[in-house]
XYZ file of C-alpha atoms in Angstrom:
673
model
C 18.564 -18.273 -23.479
C 16.947 -16.201 -26.234
C 15.392 -19.286 -27.784
C 14.057 -20.342 -24.396
C 12.580 -16.889 -23.885
C 10.882 -16.906 -27.297
C 9.493 -20.389 -26.632
C 8.075 -19.313 -23.264
C 6.416 -16.267 -24.819
C 4.966 -18.404 -27.599
C 3.476 -20.906 -25.141
C 1.659 -18.003 -23.427
C 0.324 -16.595 -26.731
C 2.757 -13.673 -26.917
C 4.905 -12.639 -29.884
C 8.144 -10.651 -29.648
C 8.160 -7.712 -32.051
C 11.707 -8.068 -33.429
C 15.193 -9.272 -32.571
C 16.092 -5.965 -30.892
C 13.122 -6.351 -28.520
C 14.221 -9.909 -27.797
C 17.686 -8.650 -26.867
C 16.130 -6.070 -24.504
C 14.057 -8.787 -22.824
C 17.153 -10.923 -22.498
C 19.013 -8.001 -20.918
C 16.193 -7.492 -18.387
C 16.275 -11.199 -17.493
C 19.982 -10.966 -16.845
C 19.772 -7.671 -14.901
C 17.063 -8.887 -12.564
C 18.297 -12.491 -12.339
C 15.074 -14.012 -13.647
C 14.379 -17.237 -15.489
C 12.463 -17.157 -18.754
C 9.287 -18.522 -17.139
C 9.410 -15.950 -14.302
C 10.002 -13.151 -16.773
C 7.042 -14.121 -18.955
C 4.797 -14.556 -15.888
C 5.664 -11.030 -14.734
C 5.059 -9.719 -18.253
C 1.603 -11.325 -18.331
C 0.590 -9.516 -15.111
C 1.940 -6.259 -16.549
C 0.095 -6.917 -19.828
C -3.242 -7.333 -18.038
C -2.811 -4.357 -15.699
C -1.874 -2.012 -18.552
C -4.797 -3.277 -20.688
C -2.564 -3.983 -23.674
C -3.880 -5.803 -26.719
C -2.835 -7.992 -29.717
C -0.334 -10.002 -27.609
C 2.688 -8.248 -29.112
C 5.748 -7.556 -26.922
C 6.933 -4.141 -28.131
C 10.130 -2.293 -27.370
C 8.228 0.864 -26.379
C 6.527 -1.008 -23.521
C 9.669 -2.422 -21.951
C 10.670 0.785 -20.147
C 7.489 0.772 -18.062
C 7.895 -2.951 -17.525
C 11.417 -2.338 -16.261
C 9.981 0.087 -13.691
C 7.591 -2.615 -12.476
C 10.421 -5.128 -12.087
C 12.512 -2.533 -10.293
C 9.724 -1.844 -7.790
C 9.300 -5.552 -7.144
C 13.038 -5.776 -6.385
C 12.768 -2.850 -3.979
C 9.860 -4.513 -2.227
C 11.770 -7.757 -1.776
C 14.828 -5.870 -0.551
C 12.737 -3.856 1.913
C 11.155 -6.972 3.406
C 14.545 -8.611 3.768
C 16.093 -5.574 5.511
C 13.026 -4.146 7.268
C 14.978 -3.469 10.471
C 17.490 -1.119 8.791
C 16.896 2.503 7.814
C 18.699 3.562 4.618
C 19.130 7.292 4.105
C 18.882 8.789 0.640
C 19.858 12.093 -0.817
C 16.382 13.460 -0.050
C 17.013 13.312 3.704
C 19.971 15.657 3.295
C 18.556 17.789 0.479
C 15.418 18.520 2.507
C 17.529 20.293 5.131
C 20.447 21.619 3.117
C 18.819 22.818 -0.082
C 18.385 26.577 0.251
C 16.181 26.713 -2.821
C 13.302 25.040 -0.937
C 12.643 27.888 1.467
C 9.233 29.300 2.139
C 9.618 32.216 -0.257
C 10.291 29.885 -3.187
C 7.546 27.453 -2.237
C 4.567 29.819 -2.061
C 4.296 32.116 -5.043
C 1.650 34.540 -6.084
C 0.745 33.457 -9.573
C 4.273 32.623 -10.873
C 5.164 28.926 -11.027
C 8.556 28.055 -9.641
C 11.012 25.628 -11.216
C 12.275 22.946 -8.882
C 16.092 22.869 -9.168
C 17.903 19.616 -9.789
C 19.759 18.264 -6.808
C 23.080 16.481 -6.651
C 23.405 12.901 -5.569
C 24.711 12.634 -2.027
C 26.434 9.468 -0.880
C 25.818 8.478 2.692
C 28.132 6.444 4.916
C 27.579 2.734 4.683
C 25.604 2.795 1.448
C 25.973 -0.080 -0.997
C 24.554 -1.146 -4.326
C 23.246 -4.557 -5.121
C 24.509 -5.640 -8.537
C 21.304 -7.514 -9.230
C 19.199 -4.390 -8.747
C 18.974 -1.615 -11.326
C 18.378 1.248 -8.929
C 18.067 4.683 -10.508
C 19.606 7.867 -9.137
C 16.558 8.631 -7.029
C 17.437 5.862 -4.571
C 20.690 4.922 -2.866
C 18.797 2.030 -1.301
C 15.158 1.578 -0.333
C 14.596 4.429 2.073
C 12.037 3.004 4.446
C 8.860 0.974 4.079
C 7.168 4.170 2.832
C 9.225 4.143 -0.350
C 7.872 0.764 -1.377
C 5.268 0.717 -4.107
C 6.163 4.088 -5.650
C 6.370 3.971 -9.385
C 6.658 7.617 -10.343
C 7.434 9.485 -7.167
C 10.111 9.231 -4.534
C 9.848 9.848 -0.801
C 9.943 13.611 -1.302
C 7.582 13.669 -4.265
C 10.311 14.356 -6.871
C 10.175 12.313 -10.073
C 13.079 9.978 -10.864
C 14.920 10.757 -14.075
C 14.001 7.407 -15.646
C 10.357 7.361 -14.544
C 7.710 7.743 -17.239
C 6.347 11.260 -17.535
C 2.859 11.839 -16.171
C 0.586 14.864 -16.581
C 0.890 15.512 -12.850
C 4.704 15.576 -12.924
C 4.612 17.976 -15.895
C 2.222 20.480 -14.324
C 3.283 24.129 -14.474
C 1.198 25.636 -11.674
C 2.881 23.946 -8.732
C 2.385 25.666 -5.350
C 0.551 28.637 -6.841
C -1.506 30.405 -4.179
C -5.175 30.601 -5.201
C -6.435 32.804 -2.394
C -5.418 34.148 1.008
C -8.087 34.808 3.620
C -7.099 37.755 5.860
C -4.380 38.635 3.394
C -3.445 41.711 5.391
C -2.030 39.353 8.038
C 0.668 38.076 5.678
C 3.581 39.734 7.407
C 2.315 39.572 10.977
C 1.173 35.959 10.766
C 4.435 34.808 9.259
C 6.351 36.519 12.038
C 4.260 34.726 14.649
C 4.257 31.310 13.059
C 7.833 31.130 11.803
C 10.983 31.434 13.833
C 13.181 34.472 14.260
C 14.873 35.969 11.235
C 18.311 35.333 12.743
C 17.850 31.574 12.441
C 18.851 30.155 9.100
C 16.721 27.739 7.147
C 18.700 24.710 8.285
C 18.224 25.448 11.994
C 14.555 26.272 11.532
C 13.870 22.877 10.018
C 15.782 21.081 12.716
C 13.804 22.828 15.458
C 11.295 20.340 16.924
C 7.594 20.887 16.293
C 5.710 21.891 19.429
C 3.256 19.172 20.411
C -0.290 20.340 21.051
C -3.050 18.585 22.939
C -5.884 17.227 20.779
C -9.231 16.593 22.445
C -11.892 14.540 20.628
C -15.315 16.080 21.252
C -17.616 13.438 19.758
C -16.479 9.918 19.120
C -19.095 8.809 16.595
C -19.599 5.112 15.782
C -16.978 2.844 17.302
C -14.651 0.777 15.142
C -16.137 -2.612 14.284
C -19.753 -1.545 14.848
C -22.553 -3.450 13.164
C -24.538 -1.710 10.475
C -27.095 -2.485 7.736
C -29.681 -2.955 10.483
C -31.321 0.398 9.815
C -35.071 0.194 10.398
C -37.887 2.601 9.619
C -38.344 3.055 13.345
C -34.772 4.330 13.678
C -35.263 6.885 10.908
C -38.597 7.975 12.353
C -37.204 8.448 15.868
C -34.213 10.443 14.686
C -36.351 12.784 12.551
C -38.720 13.314 15.465
C -35.825 14.130 17.785
C -34.459 16.660 15.315
C -37.795 18.488 15.201
C -38.186 18.432 18.980
C -34.658 19.723 19.577
C -35.149 22.541 17.088
C -38.538 23.474 18.536
C -37.093 23.590 22.048
C -34.268 25.891 20.922
C -36.621 28.262 19.091
C -39.082 28.295 22.017
C -36.311 29.376 24.366
C -35.126 32.029 21.935
C -38.577 33.410 21.034
C -40.237 32.801 24.416
C -43.295 31.425 22.601
C -45.208 28.162 22.493
C -44.652 26.218 19.252
C -46.856 23.187 19.779
C -49.676 23.990 17.339
C -50.997 21.497 14.799
C -49.724 22.269 11.288
C -53.033 21.341 9.615
C -55.372 22.927 12.185
C -57.477 25.766 10.752
C -56.961 29.019 12.623
C -57.787 32.676 11.893
C -55.086 33.846 14.281
C -51.373 33.924 13.635
C -49.674 30.773 14.924
C -46.187 29.296 15.070
C -45.823 25.690 13.913
C -42.820 23.436 13.371
C -42.016 20.643 10.975
C -39.682 19.499 8.235
C -39.747 20.407 4.571
C -41.029 17.802 2.114
C -41.636 17.781 -1.624
C -45.069 17.151 -3.082
C -43.826 14.733 -5.724
C -40.694 12.944 -6.836
C -38.942 15.869 -8.521
C -37.029 18.793 -7.073
C -38.557 21.419 -4.847
C -40.298 24.421 -6.375
C -42.396 27.190 -4.898
C -45.620 25.230 -5.575
C -44.506 21.853 -4.224
C -43.275 22.742 -0.725
C -44.985 20.829 2.083
C -44.461 21.153 5.835
C -44.687 17.853 7.705
C -45.356 18.294 11.406
C -44.106 16.074 14.184
C -46.125 13.074 15.305
C -46.268 14.449 18.836
C -47.901 17.756 17.890
C -49.414 17.198 14.449
C -49.816 13.457 14.064
C -47.314 13.541 11.161
C -49.761 15.385 8.895
C -48.628 17.644 6.077
C -49.803 21.018 4.858
C -48.934 23.037 1.771
C -46.658 25.992 2.472
C -47.475 29.290 0.718
C -44.304 31.402 0.465
C -45.501 34.390 -1.595
C -45.126 36.700 1.436
C -41.526 35.619 2.091
C -39.046 37.778 0.182
C -36.006 35.578 0.780
C -35.711 31.913 1.651
C -33.576 28.822 1.099
C -35.251 25.423 1.507
C -34.341 21.776 0.976
C -35.984 18.415 1.835
C -35.487 17.418 5.461
C -34.911 20.980 6.661
C -36.542 21.698 10.037
C -38.490 24.959 10.113
C -40.534 27.014 12.510
C -43.155 28.880 10.493
C -45.189 31.839 11.662
C -48.328 32.514 9.635
C -52.051 31.882 9.055
C -53.871 28.721 8.104
C -57.497 29.792 7.540
C -58.621 26.643 5.694
C -56.439 24.024 7.333
C -55.026 22.991 3.953
C -52.593 25.824 3.173
C -50.283 27.605 5.618
C -49.584 31.167 4.460
C -46.178 31.929 5.907
C -45.190 35.398 7.050
C -41.921 34.399 8.746
C -39.514 31.463 8.591
C -37.003 30.449 11.250
C -34.558 27.933 9.817
C -31.335 28.630 11.735
C -30.583 28.353 15.460
C -26.831 27.897 15.933
C -25.524 26.122 19.000
C -23.356 27.913 21.573
C -19.587 27.688 21.419
C -17.889 24.661 22.917
C -16.437 26.311 26.039
C -19.615 28.285 26.639
C -21.722 25.122 26.478
C -19.452 22.881 28.573
C -17.735 24.998 31.198
C -20.842 25.340 33.340
C -21.249 21.560 33.438
C -18.003 21.057 35.364
C -17.588 21.833 39.073
C -15.418 24.869 39.946
C -12.440 22.732 41.019
C -12.505 20.773 37.765
C -12.862 23.954 35.719
C -9.871 25.440 37.505
C -7.780 22.342 36.770
C -8.944 22.429 33.165
C -7.973 26.086 32.889
C -4.506 25.275 34.241
C -4.116 22.497 31.690
C -5.223 24.802 28.895
C -2.727 27.390 30.131
C 0.089 24.849 29.928
C -0.980 23.893 26.413
C -1.020 27.551 25.431
C 2.497 27.975 26.811
C 3.728 25.122 24.631
C 2.017 26.649 21.605
C 3.108 30.204 22.187
C 4.236 30.466 18.593
C 0.707 29.721 17.342
C -1.125 26.899 15.643
C -0.482 25.685 12.118
C -2.933 23.258 10.457
C -2.634 21.806 6.972
C -5.817 20.276 5.517
C -6.092 18.067 2.441
C -8.928 15.903 1.131
C -8.736 12.882 -1.150
C -8.400 11.459 -3.682
C -4.652 11.433 -3.021
C -3.661 9.955 -6.376
C -4.435 10.907 -9.945
C -6.881 8.925 -12.050
C -4.220 7.594 -14.447
C -2.188 5.650 -11.866
C -1.962 4.513 -8.254
C 1.421 6.100 -7.563
C -0.001 8.644 -5.092
C 2.155 11.448 -6.508
C 0.005 14.251 -5.000
C 0.378 12.711 -1.533
C 4.135 12.560 -1.965
C 4.195 16.241 -2.942
C 1.986 17.128 0.014
C 4.249 15.391 2.515
C 7.264 17.049 0.921
C 5.547 20.396 1.451
C 4.789 19.463 5.066
C 8.426 18.609 5.696
C 9.318 22.179 4.790
C 6.362 23.935 6.443
C 6.314 21.701 9.551
C 2.644 22.167 10.600
C 1.448 21.238 14.094
C -1.400 19.197 12.628
C -1.847 17.493 9.267
C -5.550 16.757 8.755
C -6.259 14.233 5.996
C -9.820 13.473 4.885
C -10.700 10.546 2.627
C -11.103 8.946 0.245
C -7.640 7.393 0.549
C -8.200 4.263 -1.560
C -10.910 5.722 -3.744
C -13.553 3.261 -4.912
C -14.282 5.671 -7.803
C -10.714 5.420 -9.139
C -10.853 3.974 -12.685
C -8.381 1.159 -12.004
C -10.176 0.144 -8.802
C -13.632 0.531 -10.296
C -12.705 -1.677 -13.258
C -10.910 -4.280 -11.115
C -7.471 -3.763 -12.645
C -5.433 -3.862 -9.429
C -3.670 -7.016 -8.244
C -3.522 -6.058 -4.554
C -5.973 -5.984 -1.708
C -7.370 -2.520 -1.037
C -6.084 -2.698 2.528
C -2.598 -3.461 1.204
C -2.704 -0.401 -1.042
C -3.601 1.707 1.982
C -0.826 0.234 4.095
C 1.864 0.477 1.438
C 0.988 3.852 -0.076
C -0.635 5.765 2.789
C 0.289 4.279 6.151
C 3.993 3.792 5.471
C 4.411 7.308 4.076
C 2.620 8.828 7.060
C 4.543 6.791 9.619
C 7.787 7.801 7.966
C 6.694 11.432 8.029
C 5.849 11.230 11.750
C 9.170 9.586 12.552
C 11.069 12.201 10.575
C 9.246 15.236 11.977
C 9.447 14.146 15.608
C 6.860 13.522 18.296
C 5.433 17.057 18.071
C 3.920 16.482 14.625
C 0.321 15.252 14.674
C -1.605 13.565 11.854
C -5.356 13.021 11.886
C -7.296 10.665 9.582
C -10.970 11.072 8.688
C -12.367 8.239 6.509
C -14.801 8.547 3.616
C -17.633 6.359 2.409
C -15.699 6.144 -0.870
C -12.811 4.321 0.828
C -12.714 0.880 -0.765
C -10.968 -0.687 2.248
C -13.315 0.671 4.929
C -16.933 0.300 6.060
C -19.428 1.609 3.528
C -21.758 3.419 5.920
C -22.527 6.954 7.077
C -21.962 7.995 9.843
C -18.683 6.148 9.623
C -16.477 4.638 12.342
C -12.768 5.545 12.409
C -10.110 3.370 10.830
C -9.025 0.306 12.762
C -6.152 1.051 15.128
C -4.294 -2.070 14.033
C -3.743 -0.458 10.620
C -1.065 1.774 12.153
C 2.077 1.391 14.170
C 2.107 4.565 16.214
C 4.536 4.354 19.125
C 4.676 8.135 19.467
C 0.895 8.547 19.629
C 1.118 11.009 16.783
C -1.670 9.580 14.626
C -5.290 10.224 15.629
C -8.157 8.329 13.993
C -11.395 10.291 13.812
C -14.889 9.181 12.880
C -16.773 10.664 9.939
C -18.171 13.163 10.778
C -15.922 14.178 13.651
C -15.099 17.071 15.961
C -12.030 17.903 17.980
C -10.371 20.757 19.795
C -6.750 21.818 19.544
C -5.276 24.817 21.376
C -8.800 26.067 22.296
C -9.833 26.023 18.615
C -12.858 23.820 17.900
C -12.844 22.084 14.519
C -15.667 20.053 12.968
C -15.211 18.131 9.737
C -17.120 15.766 7.475
C -15.824 14.071 4.337
C -19.316 13.462 2.929
C -19.964 15.974 0.121
C -23.027 17.532 1.737
C -22.471 20.843 -0.073
C -22.869 19.250 -3.499
C -25.894 17.286 -2.328
C -27.561 20.416 -0.957
C -26.763 22.399 -4.092
C -28.742 19.928 -6.228
C -31.779 19.925 -3.899
C -31.957 23.523 -2.657
C -34.809 25.864 -3.528
C -33.593 29.430 -3.143
C -35.350 32.730 -3.649
C -33.832 36.155 -3.039
C -34.731 39.761 -3.452
C -34.446 40.987 -7.046
C -31.074 42.575 -7.716
C -29.579 41.402 -4.416
C -26.317 39.465 -4.652
C -26.123 36.260 -2.650
C -23.191 34.008 -1.768
C -24.487 30.587 -2.699
C -21.595 28.563 -1.281
C -21.729 30.355 2.067
C -25.502 29.896 2.145
C -25.193 26.146 1.578
C -22.553 25.801 4.303
C -24.594 27.880 6.750
C -27.337 25.224 6.683
C -24.971 22.822 8.466
C -24.515 25.136 11.440
C -28.024 26.557 11.400
C -29.671 23.121 11.330
C -27.168 21.743 13.908
C -26.542 18.690 11.743
C -23.665 17.448 9.592
C -26.201 16.032 7.129
C -29.563 17.812 7.395
C -30.757 16.588 3.973
C -33.481 13.903 4.032
C -34.012 11.740 2.095
C -30.278 11.396 1.553
C -28.803 11.860 -1.911
C -28.619 8.737 -4.109
C -25.614 6.622 -3.222
C -25.257 7.907 0.362
C -25.265 4.901 2.747
C -27.102 6.748 5.529
C -27.736 4.515 8.541
C -29.463 6.249 11.441
C -29.464 3.156 13.636
C -25.759 3.464 14.544
C -24.759 6.432 16.685
C -27.378 8.899 15.396
C -25.931 11.488 17.781
C -22.792 11.487 15.609
C -24.768 13.356 12.946
C -25.432 16.263 15.308
C -23.028 19.156 15.700
C -21.793 19.128 19.313
C -21.362 22.906 19.287
C -20.845 25.834 16.976
C -17.346 25.223 15.628
C -14.673 27.830 15.197
C -13.620 26.093 11.978
C -15.876 23.920 9.817
C -14.150 21.778 7.168
C -16.394 20.467 4.381
C -14.482 18.942 1.449
C -16.485 19.074 -1.743
C -16.253 18.696 -5.495
C -17.503 22.283 -5.665
C -15.031 25.130 -6.033
C -12.607 25.518 -3.086
C -13.493 28.442 -0.817
C -12.994 30.115 2.545
C -16.112 31.687 4.043
C -17.295 33.189 7.297
C -20.828 31.893 7.576
C -23.442 34.618 7.473
C -25.894 32.605 9.581
C -23.780 33.422 12.633
C -23.505 37.169 12.101
C -25.836 39.950 11.026
C -23.406 41.127 8.360
C -21.941 39.007 5.587
C -18.254 38.539 6.077
C -15.212 38.556 3.898
C -15.374 35.506 1.712
C -13.741 34.036 -1.309
C -14.241 31.285 -3.793
C -12.675 29.857 -6.909
C -14.973 29.594 -9.885
C -15.276 26.408 -11.868
C -13.191 27.925 -14.659
C -10.304 28.453 -12.259
C -10.719 32.202 -11.842
C -10.803 33.700 -8.393
C -14.103 35.012 -7.105
C -13.798 37.547 -4.275
C -16.657 39.132 -2.412
C -15.566 41.497 0.351
C -18.142 43.119 2.577
C -17.341 45.031 5.713
C -17.759 42.687 8.653
C -18.716 43.349 12.215
C -16.338 41.071 14.127
C -18.368 41.644 17.252
C -20.621 38.790 16.165
C -19.704 35.176 16.661
C -18.770 33.469 13.403
C -17.483 30.213 11.952
C -14.789 29.937 9.326
C -15.938 27.378 6.770
C -13.281 25.867 4.511
C -13.589 23.676 1.449
C -10.001 22.586 0.714
C -11.004 21.030 -2.596
C -9.548 17.736 -3.782
C -5.816 17.071 -3.706
C -6.092 15.291 -7.062
C -8.515 16.134 -9.853
C -8.435 13.689 -12.721
C -4.877 13.377 -14.013
C -3.862 16.745 -12.568
C -3.320 18.158 -9.095
C -5.897 19.969 -7.001
C -5.666 22.182 -3.919
C -5.048 22.045 -0.191
C -5.357 24.555 2.657
C -2.969 25.933 5.257
C -4.325 27.678 8.363
C -2.154 29.820 10.636
C -3.706 30.802 13.978
C -1.614 32.837 16.451
C -2.261 32.030 20.097
C -4.995 34.113 21.730
C -4.723 35.830 25.084
C -5.746 33.661 28.035
C -7.889 36.293 29.741
C -10.304 36.838 26.834
C -13.929 35.675 27.231
C -15.219 33.028 24.863
C -17.105 35.341 22.490
C -14.205 37.774 22.333
C -11.746 34.953 21.648
C -13.951 33.713 18.814
C -14.197 37.225 17.416
C -10.426 37.540 17.474
C -10.098 34.134 15.834
C -11.826 35.452 12.728
C -9.594 38.496 12.663
C -6.279 36.752 13.360
C -6.635 33.523 11.348
C -4.863 33.350 8.023
C -6.066 30.723 5.544
C -4.154 30.013 2.340
C -5.645 27.973 -0.516
C -2.728 26.548 -2.509
C -2.491 24.353 -5.575
C -0.453 21.203 -5.017
């Protein structure tokens, strides 16, 4: 057999390092019941995927190769017994292990050591002699366990798995920042169960199911794109200007239909969008205001800003400018209006329904509130969900393990899921279809999580233009429904961008990194010596401009297509919570564009240090909590995610008062995975 193995390797241009390596290969052939030709064929695939060179079969590489063979055996076993659920020690340890309680999981700067767990044998388990299954598995757990090379179903690393930088991290579950930190004790009392219940009973208690209402659907699945015409872009930009002018006219009670390039000695109010006089970035000398075709024939005029003490501009921003234009070539601005937030969702929609329908809606909302009397818990994470050195999706496994202990009402996941920027995908080193990677690594894990947590647990998917298995277009349709098997209706597929309402809390989210795009194009000027919150200012443009992507032209690489569902780019209302994942530092802000006073805010600097800016806030003003959860995986290490705890509000509060209380009673925790 050894001679046959050496001959097969030689015919495929491989050389075995020494006799000891040959004996190890022979042992693997015997353990996995493989012929010499099958063994060498599997080695060749492994050789190419790992980018090995010189054609030498070394002893140091056989351990990783053994892991690949073991995973292939698990996959074959899972397909053969797909109708049987095999329980592992993790099912029992998740409930019985007292070391995994909430106090041990969330620390304040001190990393916790995960204790080793004992192997638990379950009734009816068996071991196939032809399979070398390590102590992480009694048998393949469910379809979700297939395809994992370095993580198990609960995110713990098998003893024999190769060490990765992610598995060796020392800052696991370290809390980076807590928004409304003074609510720590009260919020935990509301969200968690009574102190008399032990940890085992708390985890067995079913999650209360909440009603999720999709506000704007966005492009439908399977829509046609790449038919974007100049006419579509022109019409959408014109509509944006007209909508903004109408809102400002109602607010100011003034006519704003003047020509931007018409000479006038009197003070006038004109509207248009910001453009750059050149191909570079905006500066104070290159700002142009392009009027609408309806009022100004699309003409442009230079904008003089020397009388404006504070401003923040970017290309595509819609402005109403008050000033003088004595020559017709230069508009000397004395006032800029760049932010007109929309009303809240209930305030803007309740009057549209007849009284009988509103009463029925109120009764339904009351029933939902009764079911969620303990409050609302949302966990938010944004991709990538795997580190750049492998496709094992270790961070996702850790996240789901955390969710099994925290049991949130809603798990909101924003793409990319199969990241087209991942080195192995970008270089074409994977031997699977992108859709298969999503199904095996994402879908199966999520379906297993939903089945384990019960019908009350909800999971929501928001795609990204970086998803290699999905449509490369923005705005983006939701994932195809046939990608999931969801008998319990627990999985909701949202478009990108998307908006929904849960327990009277309106949430808007967009996986496109608009914050980073705005940061590279923004022209900002402030009063000397005055401190400004740049991240909050960038996020406030989204709400103030009433658009998920107000930048135009779009940043390089953004597949903006305004011919499909252009209304999907518009905010349907002022959200209570705005989720904008970004490569910028994770933060929690209350947007200053919605209140006269800057609110409590926080951010994490690029060097990892916490940046806190606390200013006394007048909660009498309506505000939006903006959250950047960061990326769940950053390079070969883990990133951050966000937990939001929102106690249920009183039913008899008016809309503005309820929103005010939302800011005061919402606890947001930024945690490292």
